[in-house]
CSV table of C-alpha atoms in Angstrom, one decimal:
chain,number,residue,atom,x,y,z
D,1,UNK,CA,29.5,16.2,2.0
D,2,UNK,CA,25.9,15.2,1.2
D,3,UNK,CA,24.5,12.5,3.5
D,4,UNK,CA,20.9,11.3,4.4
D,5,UNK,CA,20.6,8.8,7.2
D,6,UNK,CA,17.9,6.7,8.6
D,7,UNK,CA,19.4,5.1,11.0
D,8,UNK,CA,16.1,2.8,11.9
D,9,UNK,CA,16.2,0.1,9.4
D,10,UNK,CA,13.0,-2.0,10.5
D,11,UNK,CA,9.9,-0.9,12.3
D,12,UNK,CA,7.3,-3.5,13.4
D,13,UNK,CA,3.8,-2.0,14.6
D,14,UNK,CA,0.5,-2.9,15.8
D,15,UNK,CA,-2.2,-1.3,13.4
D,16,UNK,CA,-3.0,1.9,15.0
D,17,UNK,CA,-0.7,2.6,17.0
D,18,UNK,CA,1.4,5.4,15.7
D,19,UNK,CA,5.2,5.7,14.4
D,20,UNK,CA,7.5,7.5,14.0
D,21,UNK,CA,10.2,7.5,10.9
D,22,UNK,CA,13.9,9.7,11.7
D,23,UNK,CA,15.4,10.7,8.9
D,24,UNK,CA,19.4,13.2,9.7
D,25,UNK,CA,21.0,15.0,7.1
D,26,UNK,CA,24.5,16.5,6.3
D,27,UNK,CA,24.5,19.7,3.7
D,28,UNK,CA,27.0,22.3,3.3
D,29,UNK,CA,24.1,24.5,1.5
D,30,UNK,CA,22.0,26.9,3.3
D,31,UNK,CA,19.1,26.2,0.4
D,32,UNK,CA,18.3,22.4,-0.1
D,33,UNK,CA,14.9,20.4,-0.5
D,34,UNK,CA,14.0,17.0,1.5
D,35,UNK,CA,11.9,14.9,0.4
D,36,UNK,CA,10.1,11.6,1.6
D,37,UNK,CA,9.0,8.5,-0.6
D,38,UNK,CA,7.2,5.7,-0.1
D,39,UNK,CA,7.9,2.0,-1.8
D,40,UNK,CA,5.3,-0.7,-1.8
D,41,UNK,CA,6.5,-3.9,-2.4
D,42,UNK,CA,5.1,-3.3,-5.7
D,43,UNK,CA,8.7,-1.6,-6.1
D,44,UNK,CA,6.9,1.8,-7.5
D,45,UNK,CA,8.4,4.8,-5.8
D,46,UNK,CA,5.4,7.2,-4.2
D,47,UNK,CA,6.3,11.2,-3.9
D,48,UNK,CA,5.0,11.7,-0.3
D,49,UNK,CA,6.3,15.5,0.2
D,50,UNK,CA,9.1,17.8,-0.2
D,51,UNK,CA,10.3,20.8,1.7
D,52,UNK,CA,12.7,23.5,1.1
D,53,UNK,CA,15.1,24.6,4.0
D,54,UNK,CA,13.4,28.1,4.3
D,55,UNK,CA,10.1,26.3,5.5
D,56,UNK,CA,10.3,25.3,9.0
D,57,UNK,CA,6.4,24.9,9.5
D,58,UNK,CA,5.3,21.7,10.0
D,59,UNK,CA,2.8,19.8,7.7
D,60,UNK,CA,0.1,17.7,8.1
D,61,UNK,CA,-1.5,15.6,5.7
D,62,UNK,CA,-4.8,13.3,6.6
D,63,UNK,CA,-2.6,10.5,9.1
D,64,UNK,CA,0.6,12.0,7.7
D,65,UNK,CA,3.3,14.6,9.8
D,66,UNK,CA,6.4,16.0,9.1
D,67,UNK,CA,8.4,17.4,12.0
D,68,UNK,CA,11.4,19.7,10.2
D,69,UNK,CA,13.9,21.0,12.4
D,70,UNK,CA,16.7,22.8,11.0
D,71,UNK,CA,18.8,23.2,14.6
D,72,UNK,CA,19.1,19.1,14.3
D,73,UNK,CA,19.0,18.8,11.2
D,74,UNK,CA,16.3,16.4,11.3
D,75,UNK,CA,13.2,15.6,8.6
D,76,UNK,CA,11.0,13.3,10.6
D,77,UNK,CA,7.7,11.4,9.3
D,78,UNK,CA,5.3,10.1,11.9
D,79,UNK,CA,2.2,8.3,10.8
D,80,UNK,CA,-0.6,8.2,13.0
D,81,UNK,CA,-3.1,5.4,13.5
D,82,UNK,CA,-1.2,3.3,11.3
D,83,UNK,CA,-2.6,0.9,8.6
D,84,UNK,CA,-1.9,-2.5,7.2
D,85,UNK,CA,-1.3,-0.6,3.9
D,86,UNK,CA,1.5,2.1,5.5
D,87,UNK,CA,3.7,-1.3,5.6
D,88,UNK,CA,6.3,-0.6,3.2
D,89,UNK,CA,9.9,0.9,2.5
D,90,UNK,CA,10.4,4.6,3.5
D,91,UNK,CA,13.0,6.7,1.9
D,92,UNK,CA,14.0,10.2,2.8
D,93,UNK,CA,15.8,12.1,0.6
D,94,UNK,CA,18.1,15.6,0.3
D,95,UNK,CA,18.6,17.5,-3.0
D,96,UNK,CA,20.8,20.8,-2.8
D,97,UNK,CA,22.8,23.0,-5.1
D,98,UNK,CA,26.1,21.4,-5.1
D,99,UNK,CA,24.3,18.2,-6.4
D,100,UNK,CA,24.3,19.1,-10.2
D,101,UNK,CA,21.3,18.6,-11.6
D,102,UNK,CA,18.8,18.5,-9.1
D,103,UNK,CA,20.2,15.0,-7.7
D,104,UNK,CA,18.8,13.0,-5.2
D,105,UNK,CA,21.0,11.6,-2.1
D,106,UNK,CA,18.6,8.6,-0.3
D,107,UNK,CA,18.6,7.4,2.9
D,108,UNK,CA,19.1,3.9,3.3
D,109,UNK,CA,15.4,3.3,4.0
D,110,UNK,CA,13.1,2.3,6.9
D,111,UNK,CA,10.5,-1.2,6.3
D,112,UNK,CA,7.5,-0.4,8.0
D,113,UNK,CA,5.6,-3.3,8.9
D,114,UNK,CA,2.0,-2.9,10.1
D,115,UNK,CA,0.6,-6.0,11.4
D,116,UNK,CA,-3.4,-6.6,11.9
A,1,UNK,CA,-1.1,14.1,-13.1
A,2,UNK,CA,3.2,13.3,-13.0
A,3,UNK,CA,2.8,10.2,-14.2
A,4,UNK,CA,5.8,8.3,-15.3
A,5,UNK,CA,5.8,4.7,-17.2
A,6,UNK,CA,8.5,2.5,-17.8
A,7,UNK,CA,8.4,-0.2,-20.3
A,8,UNK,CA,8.8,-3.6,-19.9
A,9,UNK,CA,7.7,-3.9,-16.3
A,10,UNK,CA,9.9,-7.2,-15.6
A,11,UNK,CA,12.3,-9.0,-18.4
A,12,UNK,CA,14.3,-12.2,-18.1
A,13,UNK,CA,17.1,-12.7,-20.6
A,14,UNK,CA,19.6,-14.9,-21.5
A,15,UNK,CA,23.8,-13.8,-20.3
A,16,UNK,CA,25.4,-12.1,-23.2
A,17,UNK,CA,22.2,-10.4,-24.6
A,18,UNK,CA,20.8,-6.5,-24.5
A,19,UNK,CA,18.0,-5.3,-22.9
A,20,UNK,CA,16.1,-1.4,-23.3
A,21,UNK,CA,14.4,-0.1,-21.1
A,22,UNK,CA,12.3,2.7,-21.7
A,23,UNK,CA,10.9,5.7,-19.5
A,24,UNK,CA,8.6,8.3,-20.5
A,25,UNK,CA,6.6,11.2,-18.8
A,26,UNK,CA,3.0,10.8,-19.5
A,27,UNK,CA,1.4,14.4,-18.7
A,28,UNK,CA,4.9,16.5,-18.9
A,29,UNK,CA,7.7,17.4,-20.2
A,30,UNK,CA,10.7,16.4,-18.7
A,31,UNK,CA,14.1,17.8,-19.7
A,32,UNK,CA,15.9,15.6,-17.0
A,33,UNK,CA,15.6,12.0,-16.7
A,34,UNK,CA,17.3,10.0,-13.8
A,35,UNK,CA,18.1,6.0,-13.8
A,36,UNK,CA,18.4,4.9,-10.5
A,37,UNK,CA,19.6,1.2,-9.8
A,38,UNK,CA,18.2,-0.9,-6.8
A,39,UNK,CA,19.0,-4.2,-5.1
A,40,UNK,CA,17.0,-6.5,-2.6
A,41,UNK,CA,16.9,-4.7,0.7
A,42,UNK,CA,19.2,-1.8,-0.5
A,43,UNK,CA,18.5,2.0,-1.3
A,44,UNK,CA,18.6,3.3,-4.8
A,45,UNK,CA,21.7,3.8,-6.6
A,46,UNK,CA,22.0,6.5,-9.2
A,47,UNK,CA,23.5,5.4,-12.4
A,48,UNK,CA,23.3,8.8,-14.2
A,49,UNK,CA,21.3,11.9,-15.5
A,50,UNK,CA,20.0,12.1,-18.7
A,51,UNK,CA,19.4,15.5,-20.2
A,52,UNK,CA,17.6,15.6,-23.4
A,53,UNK,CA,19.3,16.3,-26.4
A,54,UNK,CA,23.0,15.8,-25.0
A,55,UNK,CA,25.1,13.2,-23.2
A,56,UNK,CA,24.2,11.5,-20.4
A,57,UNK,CA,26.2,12.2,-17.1
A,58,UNK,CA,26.9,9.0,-15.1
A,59,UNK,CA,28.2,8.4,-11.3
A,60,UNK,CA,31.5,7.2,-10.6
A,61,UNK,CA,31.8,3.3,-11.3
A,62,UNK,CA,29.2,3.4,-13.6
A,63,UNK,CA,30.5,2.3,-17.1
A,64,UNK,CA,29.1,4.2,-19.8
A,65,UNK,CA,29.7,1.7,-22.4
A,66,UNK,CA,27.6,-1.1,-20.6
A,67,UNK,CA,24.7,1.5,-19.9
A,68,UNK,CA,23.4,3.2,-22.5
A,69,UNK,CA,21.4,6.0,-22.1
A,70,UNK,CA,19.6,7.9,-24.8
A,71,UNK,CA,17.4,11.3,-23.9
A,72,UNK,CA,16.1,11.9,-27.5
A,73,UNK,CA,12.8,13.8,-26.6
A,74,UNK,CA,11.2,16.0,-23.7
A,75,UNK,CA,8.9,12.4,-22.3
A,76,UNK,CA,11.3,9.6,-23.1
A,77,UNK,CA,14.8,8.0,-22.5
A,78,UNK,CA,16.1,5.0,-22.7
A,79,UNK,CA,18.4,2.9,-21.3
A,80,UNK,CA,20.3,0.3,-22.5
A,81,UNK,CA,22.1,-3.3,-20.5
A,82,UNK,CA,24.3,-4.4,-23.3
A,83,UNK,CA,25.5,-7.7,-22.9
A,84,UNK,CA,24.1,-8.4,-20.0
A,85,UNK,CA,24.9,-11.0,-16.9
A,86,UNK,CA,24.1,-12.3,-13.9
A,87,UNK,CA,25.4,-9.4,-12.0
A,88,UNK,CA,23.2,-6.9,-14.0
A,89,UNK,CA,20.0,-8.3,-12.5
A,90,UNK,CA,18.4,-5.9,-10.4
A,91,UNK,CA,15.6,-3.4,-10.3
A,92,UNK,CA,15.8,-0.7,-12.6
A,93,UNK,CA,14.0,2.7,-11.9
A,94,UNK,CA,14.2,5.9,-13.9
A,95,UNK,CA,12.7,9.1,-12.5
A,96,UNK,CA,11.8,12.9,-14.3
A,97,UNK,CA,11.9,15.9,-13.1
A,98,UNK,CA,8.8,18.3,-13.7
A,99,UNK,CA,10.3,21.7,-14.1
A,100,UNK,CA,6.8,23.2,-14.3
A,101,UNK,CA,5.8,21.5,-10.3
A,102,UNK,CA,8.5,22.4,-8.5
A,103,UNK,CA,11.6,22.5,-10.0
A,104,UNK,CA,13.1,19.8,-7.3
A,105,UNK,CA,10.8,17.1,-7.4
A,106,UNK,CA,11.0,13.7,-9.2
A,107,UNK,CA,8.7,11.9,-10.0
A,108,UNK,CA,9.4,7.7,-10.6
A,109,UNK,CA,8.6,5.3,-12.5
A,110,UNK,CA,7.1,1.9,-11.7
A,111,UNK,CA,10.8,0.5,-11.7
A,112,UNK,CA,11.7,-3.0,-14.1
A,113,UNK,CA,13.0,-6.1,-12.7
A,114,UNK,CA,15.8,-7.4,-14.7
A,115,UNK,CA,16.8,-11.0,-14.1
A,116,UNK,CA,19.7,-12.2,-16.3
A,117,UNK,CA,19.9,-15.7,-16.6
């Protein structure tokens, strides 16, 4: 079965300091796509990356990191030097091919709050 | 670009009345559509998958006769709380899939907030 867990449900930080989000999955397939989101409390879902299971390298973007590690099944997100404007819900996702239709299966989400 | 609107933003209706909600794909074409369902301090729920130009497919426990959904072009569906209550409020978000980006991303909408009264 198809299972995304986050198993951190609140985070509480001190701007700049940096964090780090754990998202585990469970897939059967051997060719899948994770993906993380970001949710202001405007509610708006924000794309934030995706990565297919053939493409271990990690990523970097501006304060943003993705460590991918296939052997523990892991998709983590850490953000460096955080900001009062990281604070809000963090979903990770997993889409594979026995999910018809290019389905998401979410997390249940981590709230990041970044205090000044 | 992937932009995706959804229209109204926030509604507040009376028990017993329907509501639409509509989705559309600004700067694509989308031949999938999504309708996720969300309550306060919960992850989203998928309702169903819309596929333009046929039925909708929707989860388990979903009932297709309350929920609506219509795909009618490549940049819009639309879904539909018929006689709504209390229960029904939550926050609505639809998503679409740009085949032409990356065949397994979605894009979402800004969500609607749905308060039945």
């Amino acid at each position: 079965a198809q299972k995304v867990t986050q198993a951190q449900t609140e985070i509480s930080v001190v701007e700049k300091e940096d964090v780090t989000l754990d998202c585990v999955y469970e897939t059967r397939d051997t060719t899948y796509y994770l993906f993380w989101y970001k949710q202001p409390p405007s509610g708006e879902l924000v794309f934030l990356i995706r990565r297919n299971s053939f493409d271990e390298q990690n990523e970097i973007s501006g304060r943003y990191s993705w460590n991918f590690q296939k052997s523990t099944s892991s998709f983590n997100f850490t953000i460096t030097a955080s900001q009062v404007v990281d604070s809000a819900v963090y979903f990770c996702a997993l889409s594979d091919r026995y999910n018809q239709g290019g389905k998401l299966i979410f997390g249940q989400g981590t709230e990041l709050s970044v205090k000044p | 670009g992937a932009v995706v609107s959804q229209h109204p933003s926030r509604v507040i209706c009376k028990s017993g009345t329907s509501v639409k909600i509509e989705c559309r794909s600004l700067d694509f074409q989308a031949t999938t559509m999504f309708w996720y369902r969300q309550f306060p301090k919960q992850s989203l729920m998928l309702m169903a998958t819309s596929n333009e130009g046929s039925k909708a497919t929707y989860e388990q426990g979903v009932e297709k006769d309350k929920f609506l959904i219509n795909h009618a072009s490549l940049t819009l569906s639309t879904l539909t709380v018929t006689s709504a209550h209390p229960e029904d409020s939550s926050f609505y978000i639809c998503s679409a899939r740009d085949g032409n980006r990356g065949r397994e991303t979605q894009y979402f909408g800004p969500g609607t907030r749905l308060l039945v009264l």
